[in-house]
């Protein structure tokens, strides 16, 4: 019997005690709706919005029911019309093409490079060939593309950038936080992301008009003056009549448990990175394993790790999943023909017109992925990395 890891890859840390106390207070008040406020009480949601705005360094912040809703609202606020082409990464997760399709857009998939980042030459070509006016840029698995060059390309072509920061809350490129490059950024506070409210999300922007449109789209019932990090009343003059209510407000209970977590986020980013380094250092020593290079410009948040076995066949990749599982290590493989457990690749998105992405497919064919919950210790991470190496050796021989 090989050595085994016995921890759980889906077990998060407990919600901190002060967050639980805050949640109980909300429950005792009975006022869970964000606009169910007494007198000049700010409410948990408005306070969270102000705190997240300050932490992110944006002008405005809107709290929402999910990251996916934030993406849909961002696309609508940016003026997407049904049938419009929207550029996005060929390698991302289902909420991204899902959001584009949900608002009637047509996803145009852009190739990625071996760094799992957007291929900017292919982006340039597809801006021209598709005529798309919006790029929904997914910072997939925390890997930021060359943001300065990306913004030059998009600004030069009049393409609006929406950043999907579901995996990069807290990451930076050349010192600028992810989310502060494009017109709008979307974040998720779903359990597997960097803050945990079960479901939830944020939208941030520096643009008062977009912030007003997004607020009305979120379903503000014209109570936008009570938002903690929204634009001044003038910004709503037209939006209040033009934007449909899509009912995607965050509630006070989730906000109450997020505020104490936000206060710990910087510490937790360091904890994720220590775990990432422990795994990466060991994987890098294995001759068959290729880790993803982290550029010097990037401050990465290592809440998950990706690696490839570029010489493995599909049969060997499948065998690696099994050999790792025998050792208690739950890997995801993006080359699998069928979508399973949070992992789907573009050929499985049948609601999107099939697109040829030969470079992306070649990368995904041998790409593995693993979440790093903070419930793992650094010693757990070293053990896991060793077990992955053992599993790769077993399959290779
Ligand atoms: C999780 C995720 C989102 C947002 O997801 P929700 O579950 O709707 O909060 C968006 N993009 C990516 C890449 C994600 O992984």
CSV table of C-alpha atoms and ligand atoms in Angstrom, one decimal:
chain,number,residue,atom,x,y,z
A,1,UNK,CA,0.0,0.0,0.0
A,2,UNK,CA,1.4,3.4,-1.0
A,3,UNK,CA,1.6,6.2,1.6
A,4,UNK,CA,-1.7,8.2,1.8
A,5,UNK,CA,-3.0,11.7,2.5
A,6,UNK,CA,-6.1,11.5,4.6
A,7,UNK,CA,-7.3,15.1,4.6
A,8,UNK,CA,-10.2,16.5,2.6
A,9,UNK,CA,-9.7,18.6,-0.6
A,10,UNK,CA,-13.1,20.2,-0.1
A,11,UNK,CA,-12.9,21.0,3.7
A,12,UNK,CA,-12.7,24.8,4.3
A,13,UNK,CA,-11.7,26.4,7.5
A,14,UNK,CA,-14.5,27.2,9.9
A,15,UNK,CA,-16.1,30.7,9.7
A,16,UNK,CA,-14.2,32.8,12.3
A,17,UNK,CA,-15.9,33.2,15.7
A,18,UNK,CA,-16.4,37.0,15.3
A,19,UNK,CA,-18.1,36.4,12.0
A,20,UNK,CA,-20.5,33.9,13.6
A,21,UNK,CA,-21.3,36.4,16.4
A,22,UNK,CA,-22.1,39.0,13.7
A,23,UNK,CA,-24.3,36.5,11.8
A,24,UNK,CA,-26.2,35.7,15.0
A,25,UNK,CA,-26.8,39.3,15.6
A,26,UNK,CA,-28.3,39.7,12.1
A,27,UNK,CA,-30.4,36.7,12.7
A,28,UNK,CA,-31.7,38.0,16.0
A,29,UNK,CA,-32.6,41.3,14.4
A,30,UNK,CA,-34.6,39.6,11.7
A,31,UNK,CA,-33.5,42.2,9.3
A,32,UNK,CA,-31.8,40.1,6.6
A,33,UNK,CA,-32.7,42.2,3.5
A,34,UNK,CA,-30.0,44.8,2.8
A,35,UNK,CA,-32.6,47.6,2.7
A,36,UNK,CA,-34.4,46.5,5.9
A,37,UNK,CA,-32.7,49.3,7.9
A,38,UNK,CA,-33.7,51.2,11.0
A,39,UNK,CA,-33.2,55.0,11.1
A,40,UNK,CA,-29.7,55.9,9.8
A,41,UNK,CA,-28.3,52.4,10.4
A,42,UNK,CA,-25.8,51.6,7.6
A,43,UNK,CA,-26.4,47.9,7.5
A,44,UNK,CA,-23.9,45.1,7.1
A,45,UNK,CA,-24.0,45.1,3.2
A,46,UNK,CA,-23.3,48.8,2.8
A,47,UNK,CA,-20.5,48.6,5.4
A,48,UNK,CA,-19.0,45.6,3.6
A,49,UNK,CA,-19.2,47.4,0.2
A,50,UNK,CA,-17.3,50.4,1.7
A,51,UNK,CA,-14.7,48.1,3.3
A,52,UNK,CA,-14.2,46.1,0.1
A,53,UNK,CA,-14.0,49.3,-2.0
A,54,UNK,CA,-11.2,50.6,0.3
A,55,UNK,CA,-9.4,47.3,0.3
A,56,UNK,CA,-9.6,47.0,-3.5
A,57,UNK,CA,-8.8,50.6,-4.1
A,58,UNK,CA,-11.7,51.2,-6.5
A,59,UNK,CA,-14.2,54.1,-6.5
A,60,UNK,CA,-17.3,52.0,-6.2
A,61,UNK,CA,-18.3,48.5,-5.0
A,62,UNK,CA,-21.6,46.6,-5.2
A,63,UNK,CA,-22.2,43.4,-3.3
A,64,UNK,CA,-24.2,40.7,-5.2
A,65,UNK,CA,-25.6,37.2,-4.9
A,66,UNK,CA,-22.8,35.5,-6.8
A,67,UNK,CA,-19.7,36.1,-9.0
A,68,UNK,CA,-21.7,34.8,-12.0
A,69,UNK,CA,-24.4,37.4,-11.4
A,70,UNK,CA,-21.7,40.1,-11.1
A,71,UNK,CA,-20.4,39.0,-14.6
A,72,UNK,CA,-23.9,39.1,-16.1
A,73,UNK,CA,-24.6,42.5,-14.6
A,74,UNK,CA,-21.2,43.8,-15.7
A,75,UNK,CA,-21.9,42.7,-19.3
A,76,UNK,CA,-25.4,44.3,-19.3
A,77,UNK,CA,-24.0,47.6,-17.7
A,78,UNK,CA,-21.4,47.7,-20.5
A,79,UNK,CA,-24.2,47.8,-23.0
A,80,UNK,CA,-24.1,44.2,-24.4
A,81,UNK,CA,-26.9,43.5,-26.8
A,82,UNK,CA,-28.2,40.1,-27.6
A,83,UNK,CA,-26.1,38.5,-30.4
A,84,UNK,CA,-23.1,40.6,-29.7
A,85,UNK,CA,-19.7,38.8,-29.7
A,86,UNK,CA,-17.8,38.7,-26.4
A,87,UNK,CA,-14.2,37.7,-26.3
A,88,UNK,CA,-13.1,35.4,-23.5
A,89,UNK,CA,-10.5,32.8,-22.5
A,90,UNK,CA,-10.6,29.4,-24.2
A,91,UNK,CA,-9.6,28.1,-20.8
A,92,UNK,CA,-11.8,29.2,-17.9
A,93,UNK,CA,-14.7,27.7,-15.9
A,94,UNK,CA,-18.3,27.4,-16.8
A,95,UNK,CA,-19.7,30.6,-15.1
A,96,UNK,CA,-17.8,32.7,-17.6
A,97,UNK,CA,-19.2,31.4,-20.9
A,98,UNK,CA,-22.4,30.8,-19.0
A,99,UNK,CA,-22.7,34.5,-18.1
A,100,UNK,CA,-22.1,35.6,-21.7
A,101,UNK,CA,-24.7,33.2,-22.9
A,102,UNK,CA,-27.2,34.1,-20.2
A,103,UNK,CA,-27.3,37.7,-21.3
A,104,UNK,CA,-27.5,36.7,-25.0
A,105,UNK,CA,-23.9,37.3,-26.0
A,106,UNK,CA,-21.9,35.1,-28.3
A,107,UNK,CA,-18.7,33.8,-26.7
A,108,UNK,CA,-15.6,34.1,-28.9
A,109,UNK,CA,-12.9,32.0,-27.3
A,110,UNK,CA,-9.3,33.1,-27.3
A,111,UNK,CA,-6.3,30.7,-27.1
A,112,UNK,CA,-4.1,30.5,-24.0
A,113,UNK,CA,-0.4,29.9,-23.7
A,114,UNK,CA,1.5,27.4,-21.6
A,115,UNK,CA,1.4,29.9,-18.7
A,116,UNK,CA,-2.4,29.4,-18.8
A,117,UNK,CA,-2.8,33.1,-19.7
A,118,UNK,CA,-4.5,34.7,-22.6
A,119,UNK,CA,-2.5,34.5,-25.9
A,120,UNK,CA,-2.4,38.2,-26.7
A,121,UNK,CA,-1.6,37.6,-30.4
A,122,UNK,CA,-4.7,35.5,-30.8
A,123,UNK,CA,-6.6,38.1,-28.9
A,124,UNK,CA,-5.5,40.8,-31.4
A,125,UNK,CA,-6.5,38.5,-34.3
A,126,UNK,CA,-9.9,37.7,-32.8
A,127,UNK,CA,-10.7,41.4,-32.0
A,128,UNK,CA,-10.3,42.0,-35.7
A,129,UNK,CA,-12.1,38.9,-37.0
A,130,UNK,CA,-15.0,39.0,-34.5
A,131,UNK,CA,-15.6,42.8,-34.2
A,132,UNK,CA,-16.3,42.2,-30.5
A,133,UNK,CA,-16.4,45.3,-28.3
A,134,UNK,CA,-16.1,43.5,-25.0
A,135,UNK,CA,-13.4,41.2,-23.5
A,136,UNK,CA,-14.5,39.2,-20.5
A,137,UNK,CA,-11.0,38.5,-19.2
A,138,UNK,CA,-10.8,35.5,-16.9
A,139,UNK,CA,-7.7,35.5,-14.6
A,140,UNK,CA,-8.1,31.8,-14.6
A,141,UNK,CA,-6.5,30.0,-11.6
A,142,UNK,CA,-4.8,33.2,-10.6
A,143,UNK,CA,-2.6,33.6,-13.6
A,144,UNK,CA,-2.6,37.2,-14.9
A,145,UNK,CA,-1.6,37.9,-18.5
A,146,UNK,CA,0.7,40.8,-19.4
A,147,UNK,CA,-1.8,43.4,-18.3
A,148,UNK,CA,0.0,46.4,-19.7
A,149,UNK,CA,0.1,45.0,-23.1
A,150,UNK,CA,-3.4,43.6,-22.9
A,151,UNK,CA,-4.7,47.1,-22.0
A,152,UNK,CA,-2.8,48.7,-24.8
A,153,UNK,CA,-4.3,46.2,-27.3
A,154,UNK,CA,-7.9,46.7,-25.9
A,155,UNK,CA,-7.7,50.4,-25.5
A,156,UNK,CA,-6.3,50.8,-29.0
A,157,UNK,CA,-9.1,48.7,-30.5
A,158,UNK,CA,-11.9,50.3,-28.4
A,159,UNK,CA,-12.6,47.0,-26.6
A,160,UNK,CA,-14.1,47.3,-23.1
A,161,UNK,CA,-12.3,45.0,-20.5
A,162,UNK,CA,-14.3,43.3,-17.8
A,163,UNK,CA,-12.1,41.4,-15.4
A,164,UNK,CA,-13.2,38.1,-13.9
A,165,UNK,CA,-11.2,38.1,-10.7
A,166,UNK,CA,-12.9,35.0,-9.1
A,167,UNK,CA,-9.4,33.6,-8.7
A,168,UNK,CA,-7.3,36.7,-8.2
A,169,UNK,CA,-8.9,38.6,-5.3
A,170,UNK,CA,-5.7,40.1,-3.8
A,171,UNK,CA,-3.4,39.4,-6.8
A,172,UNK,CA,-1.4,42.2,-8.4
A,173,UNK,CA,0.4,42.9,-11.7
A,174,UNK,CA,3.2,45.4,-11.5
A,175,UNK,CA,1.8,46.5,-8.1
A,176,UNK,CA,-1.8,47.2,-9.4
A,177,UNK,CA,-4.5,45.0,-8.0
A,178,UNK,CA,-6.2,42.7,-10.4
A,179,UNK,CA,-9.6,44.3,-11.1
A,180,UNK,CA,-8.2,47.8,-11.3
A,181,UNK,CA,-7.2,47.5,-15.0
A,182,UNK,CA,-10.5,47.1,-16.8
A,183,UNK,CA,-13.8,49.1,-16.7
A,184,UNK,CA,-15.4,46.6,-14.3
A,185,UNK,CA,-14.1,43.8,-12.1
A,186,UNK,CA,-16.1,40.9,-10.8
A,187,UNK,CA,-15.3,38.8,-7.7
A,188,UNK,CA,-16.8,35.7,-6.1
A,189,UNK,CA,-17.3,35.0,-2.4
A,190,UNK,CA,-18.5,31.5,-3.1
A,191,UNK,CA,-17.1,28.8,-0.7
A,192,UNK,CA,-14.1,27.8,-2.9
A,193,UNK,CA,-12.8,31.3,-3.4
A,194,UNK,CA,-10.8,33.7,-1.2
A,195,UNK,CA,-13.7,34.8,1.0
A,196,UNK,CA,-16.5,32.4,2.0
A,197,UNK,CA,-20.2,33.3,2.2
A,198,UNK,CA,-21.4,30.1,0.6
A,199,UNK,CA,-22.5,32.2,-2.4
A,200,UNK,CA,-21.9,35.8,-3.1
A,201,UNK,CA,-19.9,38.3,-5.2
A,202,UNK,CA,-18.7,41.9,-5.7
A,203,UNK,CA,-18.6,44.2,-8.7
A,204,UNK,CA,-16.1,47.1,-8.6
A,205,UNK,CA,-15.5,50.0,-11.0
A,206,UNK,CA,-14.2,53.6,-11.0
A,207,UNK,CA,-17.0,54.6,-13.5
A,208,UNK,CA,-20.0,56.3,-11.8
A,209,UNK,CA,-22.3,55.6,-14.8
A,210,UNK,CA,-21.5,51.9,-14.8
A,211,UNK,CA,-21.8,51.7,-11.0
A,212,UNK,CA,-25.2,53.3,-11.2
A,213,UNK,CA,-26.4,51.0,-14.0
A,214,UNK,CA,-25.0,47.9,-12.1
A,215,UNK,CA,-26.8,49.0,-8.9
A,216,UNK,CA,-30.2,49.4,-10.6
A,217,UNK,CA,-29.6,46.0,-12.4
A,218,UNK,CA,-28.9,44.4,-9.0
A,219,UNK,CA,-32.4,45.3,-7.9
A,220,UNK,CA,-32.0,48.4,-5.8
A,221,UNK,CA,-35.7,49.3,-5.6
A,222,UNK,CA,-34.5,52.9,-5.9
A,223,UNK,CA,-32.9,52.8,-2.5
A,224,UNK,CA,-29.5,53.3,-4.0
A,225,UNK,CA,-28.8,56.2,-1.7
A,226,UNK,CA,-28.3,53.7,1.1
A,227,UNK,CA,-25.4,52.0,-0.6
A,228,UNK,CA,-22.1,52.2,1.2
A,229,UNK,CA,-19.9,52.6,-1.9
A,230,UNK,CA,-22.1,53.7,-4.7
A,231,UNK,CA,-22.0,56.9,-6.8
A,232,UNK,CA,-23.8,60.1,-6.1
A,233,UNK,CA,-27.5,60.5,-6.9
A,234,UNK,CA,-26.9,62.3,-10.2
A,235,UNK,CA,-25.3,59.2,-11.7
A,236,UNK,CA,-28.7,57.5,-11.5
A,237,UNK,CA,-30.6,60.1,-13.4
A,238,UNK,CA,-31.1,57.8,-16.5
A,239,UNK,CA,-30.1,54.4,-15.2
A,240,UNK,CA,-33.0,54.3,-12.8
A,241,UNK,CA,-35.4,54.3,-15.8
A,242,UNK,CA,-33.4,52.3,-18.2
A,243,UNK,CA,-32.0,49.3,-16.4
A,244,UNK,CA,-34.1,46.2,-15.6
A,245,UNK,CA,-34.2,44.8,-12.0
A,246,UNK,CA,-32.3,41.5,-12.1
A,247,UNK,CA,-32.7,40.9,-8.3
A,248,UNK,CA,-29.1,39.9,-7.4
A,249,UNK,CA,-28.7,41.7,-4.1
A,250,UNK,CA,-26.4,40.4,-1.3
A,251,UNK,CA,-28.2,39.9,2.0
A,252,UNK,CA,-27.1,41.1,5.5
A,253,UNK,CA,-26.3,37.6,6.8
A,254,UNK,CA,-23.7,37.0,4.1
A,255,UNK,CA,-22.3,40.4,4.5
A,256,UNK,CA,-22.0,39.9,8.2
A,257,UNK,CA,-19.8,36.8,7.8
A,258,UNK,CA,-17.7,38.4,5.1
A,259,UNK,CA,-16.6,41.5,6.9
A,260,UNK,CA,-14.5,39.7,9.5
A,261,UNK,CA,-13.1,37.5,6.8
A,262,UNK,CA,-12.0,40.5,4.7
A,263,UNK,CA,-10.1,41.8,7.7
A,264,UNK,CA,-8.1,38.5,7.6
A,265,UNK,CA,-7.7,38.3,3.8
A,266,UNK,CA,-4.1,39.7,3.6
A,267,UNK,CA,-3.0,37.1,6.2
A,268,UNK,CA,-4.8,34.3,4.4
A,269,UNK,CA,-3.1,35.3,1.1
A,270,UNK,CA,0.3,34.7,2.8
A,271,UNK,CA,-1.0,31.4,4.2
A,272,UNK,CA,-2.1,30.3,0.7
A,273,UNK,CA,1.2,31.3,-0.8
A,274,UNK,CA,3.2,29.4,1.8
A,275,UNK,CA,1.2,26.3,0.9
A,276,UNK,CA,1.6,26.9,-2.8
A,277,UNK,CA,5.4,27.2,-2.4
A,278,UNK,CA,5.6,24.0,-0.4
A,279,UNK,CA,3.9,22.1,-3.2
A,280,UNK,CA,5.6,23.9,-6.1
A,281,UNK,CA,9.1,23.4,-4.7
A,282,UNK,CA,8.6,19.6,-4.6
A,283,UNK,CA,6.8,19.3,-8.0
A,284,UNK,CA,9.5,21.3,-9.7
A,285,UNK,CA,12.1,18.6,-8.8
A,286,UNK,CA,10.2,16.0,-10.7
A,287,UNK,CA,11.6,15.6,-14.3
A,288,UNK,CA,8.2,14.8,-15.9
A,289,UNK,CA,6.3,17.6,-14.1
A,290,UNK,CA,6.1,21.1,-15.5
A,291,UNK,CA,4.7,23.8,-13.1
A,292,UNK,CA,3.3,27.1,-14.3
A,293,UNK,CA,6.0,29.9,-14.3
A,294,UNK,CA,4.9,32.9,-12.2
A,295,UNK,CA,6.2,36.1,-13.8
A,296,UNK,CA,8.1,38.6,-11.7
A,297,UNK,CA,5.4,41.2,-12.4
A,298,UNK,CA,2.8,39.1,-10.7
A,299,UNK,CA,1.9,38.9,-7.0
A,300,UNK,CA,0.2,35.6,-7.2
A,301,UNK,CA,-2.4,34.2,-4.8
A,302,UNK,CA,-1.8,30.5,-4.6
A,303,UNK,CA,-5.2,29.2,-3.6
A,304,UNK,CA,-4.8,26.4,-6.2
A,305,UNK,CA,-2.0,24.9,-8.2
A,306,UNK,CA,-1.7,23.7,-11.8
A,307,UNK,CA,0.9,21.5,-13.4
A,308,UNK,CA,1.4,19.5,-16.6
A,309,UNK,CA,2.9,16.2,-17.5
A,310,UNK,CA,3.5,17.2,-21.2
A,311,UNK,CA,4.9,13.8,-22.2
A,312,UNK,CA,1.9,11.8,-20.8
A,313,UNK,CA,-0.7,10.2,-23.1
A,314,UNK,CA,-4.4,10.5,-22.3
A,315,UNK,CA,-4.3,7.0,-20.9
A,316,UNK,CA,-1.4,8.0,-18.6
A,317,UNK,CA,-3.2,11.1,-17.5
A,318,UNK,CA,-6.2,9.1,-16.5
A,319,UNK,CA,-3.9,6.6,-14.7
A,320,UNK,CA,-2.3,9.5,-12.8
A,321,UNK,CA,-5.8,10.6,-11.5
A,322,UNK,CA,-6.3,7.0,-10.2
A,323,UNK,CA,-2.8,6.6,-8.8
A,324,UNK,CA,-3.1,10.0,-7.0
A,325,UNK,CA,-6.6,9.1,-5.7
A,326,UNK,CA,-5.2,5.8,-4.3
A,327,UNK,CA,-2.9,8.0,-2.3
A,328,UNK,CA,-5.8,10.2,-1.1
A,329,UNK,CA,-4.9,13.1,-3.5
A,330,UNK,CA,-7.8,14.4,-5.5
A,331,UNK,CA,-6.5,15.9,-8.8
A,332,UNK,CA,-8.6,17.5,-11.5
A,333,UNK,CA,-7.7,16.9,-15.1
A,334,UNK,CA,-8.7,19.4,-17.8
A,335,UNK,CA,-8.0,16.9,-20.6
A,336,UNK,CA,-10.9,14.6,-19.6
A,337,UNK,CA,-13.4,14.1,-22.4
A,338,UNK,CA,-16.3,14.6,-19.9
A,339,UNK,CA,-16.9,17.5,-17.5
A,340,UNK,CA,-16.8,16.4,-13.9
A,341,UNK,CA,-16.6,18.0,-10.4
A,342,UNK,CA,-16.1,21.8,-11.3
A,343,UNK,CA,-13.9,20.9,-14.3
A,344,UNK,CA,-15.2,21.5,-17.8
A,345,UNK,CA,-13.3,22.4,-20.9
A,346,UNK,CA,-14.6,24.4,-23.9
A,347,UNK,CA,-15.7,21.4,-26.0
A,348,UNK,CA,-18.3,20.6,-23.3
A,349,UNK,CA,-20.0,24.0,-23.6
A,350,UNK,CA,-22.5,22.9,-26.3
A,351,UNK,CA,-24.4,26.2,-25.9
A,352,UNK,CA,-21.3,27.9,-27.4
A,353,UNK,CA,-20.6,27.5,-31.1
A,354,UNK,CA,-17.8,24.9,-31.3
A,355,UNK,CA,-14.4,26.7,-31.9
A,356,UNK,CA,-11.0,25.5,-32.9
A,357,UNK,CA,-8.4,26.1,-30.2
A,358,UNK,CA,-5.6,23.7,-31.1
A,359,UNK,CA,-3.0,25.3,-28.8
A,360,UNK,CA,-5.4,25.5,-25.8
A,361,UNK,CA,-6.4,21.9,-26.4
A,362,UNK,CA,-2.8,20.7,-26.5
A,363,UNK,CA,-2.2,22.4,-23.1
A,364,UNK,CA,-5.4,21.2,-21.5
A,365,UNK,CA,-4.7,17.6,-22.6
A,366,UNK,CA,-2.0,17.1,-19.9
A,367,UNK,CA,-3.1,19.8,-17.4
A,368,UNK,CA,-3.8,19.0,-13.8
A,369,UNK,CA,-5.3,21.2,-11.1
A,370,UNK,CA,-5.6,21.1,-7.4
A,371,UNK,CA,-7.2,23.4,-4.8
A,372,UNK,CA,-5.3,24.3,-1.7
A,373,UNK,CA,-7.8,24.8,1.1
A,374,UNK,CA,-6.4,26.6,4.1
A,375,UNK,CA,-7.4,23.6,6.2
A,376,UNK,CA,-4.2,22.0,4.8
A,377,UNK,CA,-1.0,22.6,6.7
A,378,UNK,CA,2.3,23.3,5.0
A,379,UNK,CA,3.4,19.8,6.0
A,380,UNK,CA,0.3,18.4,4.4
A,381,UNK,CA,1.2,20.2,1.2
A,382,UNK,CA,4.7,18.8,1.2
A,383,UNK,CA,3.3,15.3,1.7
A,384,UNK,CA,0.7,15.8,-1.1
A,385,UNK,CA,3.4,17.0,-3.5
A,386,UNK,CA,5.5,13.9,-2.7
A,387,UNK,CA,2.6,11.6,-3.3
A,388,UNK,CA,1.9,13.3,-6.7
A,389,UNK,CA,5.5,12.6,-7.7
A,390,UNK,CA,5.2,9.0,-6.5
A,391,UNK,CA,2.0,8.6,-8.5
A,392,UNK,CA,3.7,10.1,-11.6
A,393,UNK,CA,6.6,7.7,-11.2
A,394,UNK,CA,4.2,4.7,-10.9
A,395,UNK,CA,2.4,5.7,-14.1
A,396,UNK,CA,5.6,6.4,-16.0
A,397,UNK,CA,7.2,3.1,-15.3
B,1,LIG,C1,-16.3,30.7,-9.3
B,1,LIG,C2,-16.0,31.4,-10.6
B,1,LIG,C3,-16.8,32.5,-11.0
B,1,LIG,C4,-18.0,33.0,-10.2
B,1,LIG,O1,-18.7,32.0,-9.7
B,1,LIG,P1,-19.9,32.0,-8.7
B,1,LIG,O2,-20.0,30.6,-8.3
B,1,LIG,O3,-21.1,32.4,-9.5
B,1,LIG,O4,-19.7,33.0,-7.6
B,1,LIG,C5,-16.4,33.2,-12.1
B,1,LIG,N1,-15.3,32.8,-12.8
B,1,LIG,C6,-14.6,31.7,-12.5
B,1,LIG,C7,-13.4,31.4,-13.3
B,1,LIG,C8,-14.9,31.0,-11.4
B,1,LIG,O5,-14.2,30.0,-11.0
